[in-house]
Tab-separated table of C-alpha atoms (C1' of nucleotides) in Angstrom:
chain	number	residue	atom	x	y	z
Q	1	UNK	CA	-2.234	2.523	18.867
Q	2	UNK	CA	-3.091	0.192	15.577
Q	3	UNK	CA	-2.094	-3.091	16.209
Q	4	UNK	CA	-4.191	-6.278	14.693
Q	5	UNK	CA	-7.127	-5.769	17.707
Q	6	UNK	CA	-7.161	-2.235	16.798
Q	7	UNK	CA	-7.423	-2.125	13.233
Q	8	UNK	CA	-10.721	-4.392	13.521
Q	9	UNK	CA	-12.042	-1.517	15.486
Q	10	UNK	CA	-11.304	1.653	12.660
Q	11	UNK	CA	-12.322	-1.001	9.893
Q	12	UNK	CA	-15.664	-1.501	11.651
Q	13	UNK	CA	-16.468	2.325	11.836
Q	14	UNK	CA	-16.095	2.641	7.821
Q	15	UNK	CA	-17.837	-0.415	7.752
Q	16	UNK	CA	-21.165	0.394	8.992
Q	17	UNK	CA	-20.885	3.032	5.884
Q	18	UNK	CA	-21.566	0.214	3.223
Q	19	UNK	CA	-23.853	0.573	0.920
Q	20	UNK	CA	-23.059	4.608	1.199
Q	21	UNK	CA	-22.054	6.381	-2.438
Q	22	UNK	CA	-18.910	8.317	-1.722
Q	23	UNK	CA	-17.049	11.001	-3.292
Q	24	UNK	CA	-13.420	12.565	-3.041
Q	25	UNK	CA	-14.064	15.305	-0.529
Q	26	UNK	CA	-10.397	16.183	0.110
Q	27	UNK	CA	-7.220	14.406	0.113
Q	28	UNK	CA	-4.127	16.182	1.399
Q	29	UNK	CA	-1.472	15.523	-1.234
Q	30	UNK	CA	1.622	16.598	0.638
Q	31	UNK	CA	0.937	14.708	3.457
Q	32	UNK	CA	3.625	11.349	3.902
Q	33	UNK	CA	0.595	9.112	4.508
Q	34	UNK	CA	-0.627	9.631	0.558
Q	35	UNK	CA	2.790	8.773	-0.576
Q	36	UNK	CA	1.558	5.913	-2.471
Q	37	UNK	CA	-1.612	7.417	-3.246
Q	38	UNK	CA	-2.501	8.721	-6.643
Q	39	UNK	CA	-5.042	11.725	-5.993
Q	40	UNK	CA	-5.532	12.361	-9.265
Q	41	UNK	CA	-6.787	8.894	-9.720
Q	42	UNK	CA	-8.186	8.602	-6.523
Q	43	UNK	CA	-10.282	11.523	-8.204
Q	44	UNK	CA	-11.500	9.770	-10.966
Q	45	UNK	CA	-12.519	6.559	-9.314
Q	46	UNK	CA	-14.001	7.868	-6.092
Q	47	UNK	CA	-16.733	9.749	-7.360
Q	48	UNK	CA	-19.899	8.844	-6.738
Q	49	UNK	CA	-18.706	5.228	-5.974
Q	50	UNK	CA	-20.909	3.114	-3.217
Q	51	UNK	CA	-18.809	1.441	-0.575
Q	52	UNK	CA	-18.932	-2.196	-0.856
Q	53	UNK	CA	-16.988	-4.134	1.264
Q	54	UNK	CA	-14.573	-3.714	4.414
Q	55	UNK	CA	-11.896	-6.364	5.452
Q	56	UNK	CA	-8.828	-6.149	7.498
Q	57	UNK	CA	-5.468	-8.655	7.330
Q	58	UNK	CA	-3.166	-8.200	10.631
Q	59	UNK	CA	-2.332	-4.221	10.340
Q	60	UNK	CA	-4.164	-3.800	6.997
Q	61	UNK	CA	-7.181	-2.727	5.944
Q	62	UNK	CA	-9.231	-2.572	2.559
Q	63	UNK	CA	-12.315	-0.947	1.640
Q	64	UNK	CA	-13.682	-1.965	-2.008
Q	65	UNK	CA	-16.092	-0.016	-3.542
Q	66	UNK	CA	-18.112	-0.486	-7.173
Q	67	UNK	CA	-16.205	-1.836	-10.266
Q	68	UNK	CA	-13.076	-3.129	-8.847
Q	69	UNK	CA	-11.577	0.139	-7.317
Q	70	UNK	CA	-10.114	-0.800	-3.420
Q	71	UNK	CA	-8.591	1.329	-1.086
Q	72	UNK	CA	-5.919	0.257	1.165
Q	73	UNK	CA	-5.219	1.703	4.102
Q	74	UNK	CA	-2.526	1.485	7.043
Q	75	UNK	CA	-2.734	3.209	10.173
Q	76	UNK	CA	0.949	2.968	11.133
Q	77	UNK	CA	1.615	4.750	14.525
Q	78	UNK	CA	-1.366	7.114	14.880
Q	79	UNK	CA	-3.481	6.739	12.405
Q	80	UNK	CA	-7.246	6.207	12.945
Q	81	UNK	CA	-10.739	5.824	11.050
Q	82	UNK	CA	-14.106	8.025	11.641
Q	83	UNK	CA	-17.231	8.787	10.515
Q	84	UNK	CA	-18.102	12.373	11.048
Q	85	UNK	CA	-20.520	15.084	10.105
Q	86	UNK	CA	-20.965	16.310	6.896
Q	87	UNK	CA	-20.080	19.798	8.453
Q	88	UNK	CA	-17.301	19.070	10.313
Q	89	UNK	CA	-13.923	20.863	9.339
Q	90	UNK	CA	-10.917	19.173	7.581
Q	91	UNK	CA	-8.652	19.664	10.588
Q	92	UNK	CA	-4.604	19.866	10.321
Q	93	UNK	CA	-3.916	16.149	10.720
Q	94	UNK	CA	-7.089	14.898	8.635
Q	95	UNK	CA	-5.163	13.772	5.108
Q	96	UNK	CA	-8.017	12.022	3.502
Q	97	UNK	CA	-12.004	12.419	3.253
Q	98	UNK	CA	-14.805	10.865	1.420
Q	99	UNK	CA	-18.563	12.583	1.547
Q	100	UNK	CA	-21.171	10.262	1.431
Q	101	UNK	CA	-24.861	10.647	1.530
Q	102	UNK	CA	-24.957	11.225	5.252
Q	103	UNK	CA	-21.759	10.993	6.777
Q	104	UNK	CA	-18.029	11.978	6.065
Q	105	UNK	CA	-15.619	9.143	5.950
Q	106	UNK	CA	-12.114	10.725	7.720
Q	107	UNK	CA	-8.870	9.279	7.633
Q	108	UNK	CA	-7.067	10.902	10.409
Q	109	UNK	CA	-2.478	10.586	10.989
Q	110	UNK	CA	-1.049	13.021	12.820
Q	111	UNK	CA	2.621	11.128	12.717
Q	112	UNK	CA	1.747	10.440	9.035
Q	113	UNK	CA	3.988	7.053	9.256
Q	114	UNK	CA	0.301	5.447	7.874
Q	115	UNK	CA	-0.243	4.568	4.448
Q	116	UNK	CA	-3.190	5.372	1.574
Q	117	UNK	CA	-3.044	3.034	-1.598
Q	118	UNK	CA	-5.163	2.623	-4.480
Q	119	UNK	CA	-5.989	-0.681	-6.228
Q	120	UNK	CA	-7.967	-1.220	-9.436
Q	121	UNK	CA	-9.419	-4.746	-10.549
Q	122	UNK	CA	-12.017	-6.666	-12.724
Q	123	UNK	CA	-13.837	-6.488	-9.429
Q	124	UNK	CA	-12.142	-9.641	-7.310
Q	125	UNK	CA	-10.138	-8.881	-4.245
Q	126	UNK	CA	-6.919	-7.477	-5.108
Q	127	UNK	CA	-4.236	-10.108	-5.879
Q	128	UNK	CA	-1.885	-9.118	-3.094
Q	129	UNK	CA	-4.457	-9.265	-0.460
Q	130	UNK	CA	-5.441	-12.771	-1.503
Q	131	UNK	CA	-1.797	-13.936	-0.799
Q	132	UNK	CA	-1.223	-12.786	2.574
Q	133	UNK	CA	-0.229	-14.983	5.299
Q	134	UNK	CA	-2.375	-16.321	7.545
Q	135	UNK	CA	-3.159	-14.228	10.537
Q	136	UNK	CA	-2.280	-15.980	13.852
Q	137	UNK	CA	-5.867	-15.988	14.999
Q	138	UNK	CA	-7.060	-17.404	11.552
Q	139	UNK	CA	-7.940	-21.323	11.090
Q	140	UNK	CA	-5.338	-22.282	8.419
Q	141	UNK	CA	-2.431	-20.600	10.936
Q	142	UNK	CA	-1.529	-23.989	12.096
Q	143	UNK	CA	0.987	-25.296	14.425
Q	144	UNK	CA	3.359	-26.746	11.586
Q	145	UNK	CA	3.634	-23.108	10.215
Q	146	UNK	CA	4.268	-21.833	13.427
Q	147	UNK	CA	6.689	-24.667	13.889
Q	148	UNK	CA	8.263	-23.870	10.167
Q	149	UNK	CA	8.351	-20.426	11.030
Q	150	UNK	CA	10.491	-20.784	14.469
Q	151	UNK	CA	12.669	-23.146	12.853
Q	152	UNK	CA	13.521	-21.393	9.848
Q	153	UNK	CA	13.812	-17.987	12.134
Q	154	UNK	CA	15.446	-19.866	14.865
Q	155	UNK	CA	18.124	-16.834	15.747
Q	156	UNK	CA	16.181	-13.610	16.395
Q	157	UNK	CA	15.168	-12.561	19.952
Q	158	UNK	CA	11.136	-13.930	19.938
Q	159	UNK	CA	10.552	-10.483	20.566
Q	160	UNK	CA	11.485	-9.524	16.840
Q	161	UNK	CA	10.520	-12.639	15.495
Q	162	UNK	CA	6.599	-12.058	16.568
Q	163	UNK	CA	7.033	-8.579	15.329
Q	164	UNK	CA	7.678	-9.766	11.939
Q	165	UNK	CA	4.368	-9.066	9.731
Q	166	UNK	CA	4.905	-11.699	6.647
Q	167	UNK	CA	5.290	-14.281	9.897
Q	168	UNK	CA	3.067	-12.923	12.010
Q	169	UNK	CA	0.832	-10.304	10.561
Q	170	UNK	CA	-0.893	-7.976	12.819
Q	171	UNK	CA	1.238	-8.513	16.127
Q	172	UNK	CA	2.801	-5.526	17.343
Q	173	UNK	CA	4.632	-4.389	20.025
Q	174	UNK	CA	2.146	-4.861	23.140
Q	175	UNK	CA	0.570	-8.159	21.549
Q	176	UNK	CA	4.214	-9.378	21.213
Q	177	UNK	CA	5.150	-8.767	25.271
Q	178	UNK	CA	1.298	-9.668	26.536
Q	179	UNK	CA	2.135	-13.203	24.486
Q	180	UNK	CA	5.418	-13.918	25.872
Q	181	UNK	CA	4.368	-13.024	29.325
Q	182	UNK	CA	1.466	-15.247	28.830
Q	183	UNK	CA	3.685	-18.274	27.990
Q	184	UNK	CA	6.135	-17.109	30.423
Q	185	UNK	CA	9.118	-17.079	28.117
Q	186	UNK	CA	11.861	-13.930	28.407
Q	187	UNK	CA	11.389	-11.892	25.344
Q	188	UNK	CA	15.275	-12.416	24.798
Q	189	UNK	CA	15.031	-15.992	24.307
Q	190	UNK	CA	15.171	-17.223	20.657
Q	191	UNK	CA	13.166	-20.144	18.860
Q	192	UNK	CA	16.261	-22.230	18.680
Q	193	UNK	CA	16.016	-22.524	22.593
Q	194	UNK	CA	12.659	-23.539	23.350
Q	195	UNK	CA	11.656	-26.581	24.592
Q	196	UNK	CA	8.504	-28.704	22.659
Q	197	UNK	CA	6.493	-27.208	25.855
Q	198	UNK	CA	7.462	-23.543	25.191
Q	199	UNK	CA	6.405	-23.839	21.816
Q	200	UNK	CA	3.452	-25.600	22.172
Q	201	UNK	CA	2.539	-22.820	25.213
Q	202	UNK	CA	3.626	-19.852	22.739
Q	203	UNK	CA	1.418	-20.930	20.012
Q	204	UNK	CA	-1.674	-21.274	22.616
Q	205	UNK	CA	-0.873	-17.775	23.209
Q	206	UNK	CA	-0.215	-16.156	20.910
Q	207	UNK	CA	-3.658	-17.436	19.170
Q	208	UNK	CA	-5.008	-17.204	22.610
Q	209	UNK	CA	-3.905	-13.472	22.830
Q	210	UNK	CA	-4.828	-12.439	18.757
Q	211	UNK	CA	-8.833	-13.971	19.647
Q	212	UNK	CA	-9.302	-12.278	22.969
Q	213	UNK	CA	-7.853	-8.639	21.774
Q	214	UNK	CA	-9.945	-8.949	18.846
Q	215	UNK	CA	-12.976	-9.980	20.977
Q	216	UNK	CA	-12.483	-7.202	23.290
Q	217	UNK	CA	-10.974	-4.323	21.515
Q	218	UNK	CA	-11.831	-4.673	18.099
Q	219	UNK	CA	-15.373	-4.751	19.229
Q	220	UNK	CA	-15.796	-1.195	20.865
Q	221	UNK	CA	-12.545	-0.275	22.132
Q	222	UNK	CA	-12.555	-1.819	25.733
Q	223	UNK	CA	-9.700	-2.203	27.375
Q	224	UNK	CA	-8.497	-5.657	28.477
Q	225	UNK	CA	-9.421	-7.379	31.984
Q	226	UNK	CA	-7.150	-6.258	35.147
Q	227	UNK	CA	-5.490	-9.691	34.631
Q	228	UNK	CA	-4.022	-8.650	31.068
Q	229	UNK	CA	-0.147	-7.643	31.452
Q	230	UNK	CA	-1.649	-4.834	28.613
Q	231	UNK	CA	-3.313	-3.103	31.987
Q	232	UNK	CA	0.416	-2.335	33.575
Q	233	UNK	CA	3.148	-2.068	30.908
Q	234	UNK	CA	2.444	1.459	29.935
Q	235	UNK	CA	4.740	2.806	32.407
Q	236	UNK	CA	7.702	2.657	34.530
Q	237	UNK	CA	6.058	1.214	38.207
Q	238	UNK	CA	3.955	-0.863	37.007
Q	239	UNK	CA	3.785	-4.555	39.083
Q	240	UNK	CA	3.156	-8.107	37.230
Q	241	UNK	CA	-0.616	-9.372	37.928
Q	242	UNK	CA	0.731	-12.572	38.365
Q	243	UNK	CA	3.667	-12.262	40.827
Q	244	UNK	CA	3.214	-8.939	42.121
Q	245	UNK	CA	6.761	-7.958	41.515
Q	246	UNK	CA	8.137	-5.285	39.314
Q	247	UNK	CA	7.875	-5.202	35.657
Q	248	UNK	CA	10.766	-4.364	33.681
Q	249	UNK	CA	11.340	-2.116	30.728
Q	250	UNK	CA	14.364	-2.951	28.461
Q	251	UNK	CA	14.872	-2.381	24.591
Q	252	UNK	CA	14.915	-5.836	22.796
Q	253	UNK	CA	15.531	-5.376	18.883
Q	254	UNK	CA	14.966	-1.992	19.300
Q	255	UNK	CA	11.371	-2.040	20.677
Q	256	UNK	CA	10.760	-1.178	23.889
Q	257	UNK	CA	9.556	-4.223	26.012
Q	258	UNK	CA	8.105	-4.690	29.320
Q	259	UNK	CA	8.502	-7.427	30.782
Q	260	UNK	CA	8.386	-9.711	34.455
Q	261	UNK	CA	11.980	-11.346	35.377
Q	262	UNK	CA	9.803	-13.234	38.202
Q	263	UNK	CA	7.591	-14.515	36.132
Q	264	UNK	CA	9.621	-15.216	32.563
Q	265	UNK	CA	12.289	-17.893	32.132
M	1	DC	C1'	16.747	22.372	25.527
M	2	DT	C1'	15.962	16.722	26.091
M	3	DA	C1'	13.981	12.039	25.620
M	4	DT	C1'	9.972	9.298	24.537
M	5	DT	C1'	6.463	6.566	21.814
M	6	DT	C1'	1.513	0.725	20.406
M	7	DG	C1'	5.421	1.089	13.007
M	8	DT	C1'	7.812	0.543	8.514
M	9	DT	C1'	11.626	1.029	5.279
M	10	DT	C1'	15.977	1.535	3.458
M	11	DA	C1'	21.339	1.263	4.166
M	12	DT	C1'	24.859	-1.205	6.083
M	13	DC	C1'	27.321	-4.224	8.302
M	14	DC	C1'	28.117	-8.908	10.089
F	1	DA	C1'	20.482	-15.952	3.601
F	2	DG	C1'	19.533	-13.739	7.369
F	3	DG	C1'	20.220	-10.870	11.562
F	4	DA	C1'	21.740	-6.905	14.421
F	5	DT	C1'	21.976	-1.989	14.217
F	6	DA	C1'	20.678	3.058	13.132
F	7	DA	C1'	18.586	5.895	10.826
F	8	DA	C1'	14.442	8.312	8.701
F	9	DC	C1'	9.601	9.501	8.795
F	10	DA	C1'	6.725	13.688	11.917
F	11	DA	C1'	4.373	15.032	15.616
F	12	DA	C1'	2.722	15.480	20.339
F	13	DT	C1'	3.727	14.489	25.191
F	14	DA	C1'	6.773	15.103	29.172
DNA sequence: CTATTTGTTTATCC
DNA sequence: AGGATAAACAAATA
């Protein structure tokens, strides 16, 4: 599930616990999502440690604790964060849990494609975090930057290009399909083939979809309106909200891609 | 039994 | 160099 907007939502759950002190309660060191986690260090650093901040960037989340301890989290395909009762059991798919004064912070991930990593700094945000590229909905994600990316990677199918996290951090499978559909551009086209008008459309759709998704899904996990491709894309037999004609599901760049042949050129 | 999946990393070949 | 492709990861679901 977790792309840009879903990540914002998950991070907000732990963010609500800012100010509480936490101690590492349980960790499943054998889980794949803990492969980049130093569990011994986590026990040492996350002991009566106050949660001071929570940030997201693309599909990444960062939680800041006192004395420059930072926990980086990626939700992979099936990861989630929740705030649980102190009495709750440690489920088979829970892999990491922090015990606070009135609540438990839980990281869960059945498929274990997610990732937890610990960072230590002198207090400031970690260097890698400060160096992350602009997100598509940031003010610093300018048309110049967008044109630069398209110019340098003109040969890849646009669907694949939009999924590259160093260029479009946070965009995942459904958001890429939504952006291309709104731009009326076929997912197999390349950046090099686009007219100026199409490039403009793609840029605007990119920012619009990211901003709206964060606003709607990021707030409380609401579904976007029926006018979005999102509502029609998940199974075979859907119809395009613009044309009423059938949607198609193809594989592009190794990923399932939903698009509207009657609408996208 | 099979095939599918909202993600990333690594390897290999072109 | 960058792109295409496949595999691997692990588990649920149909």
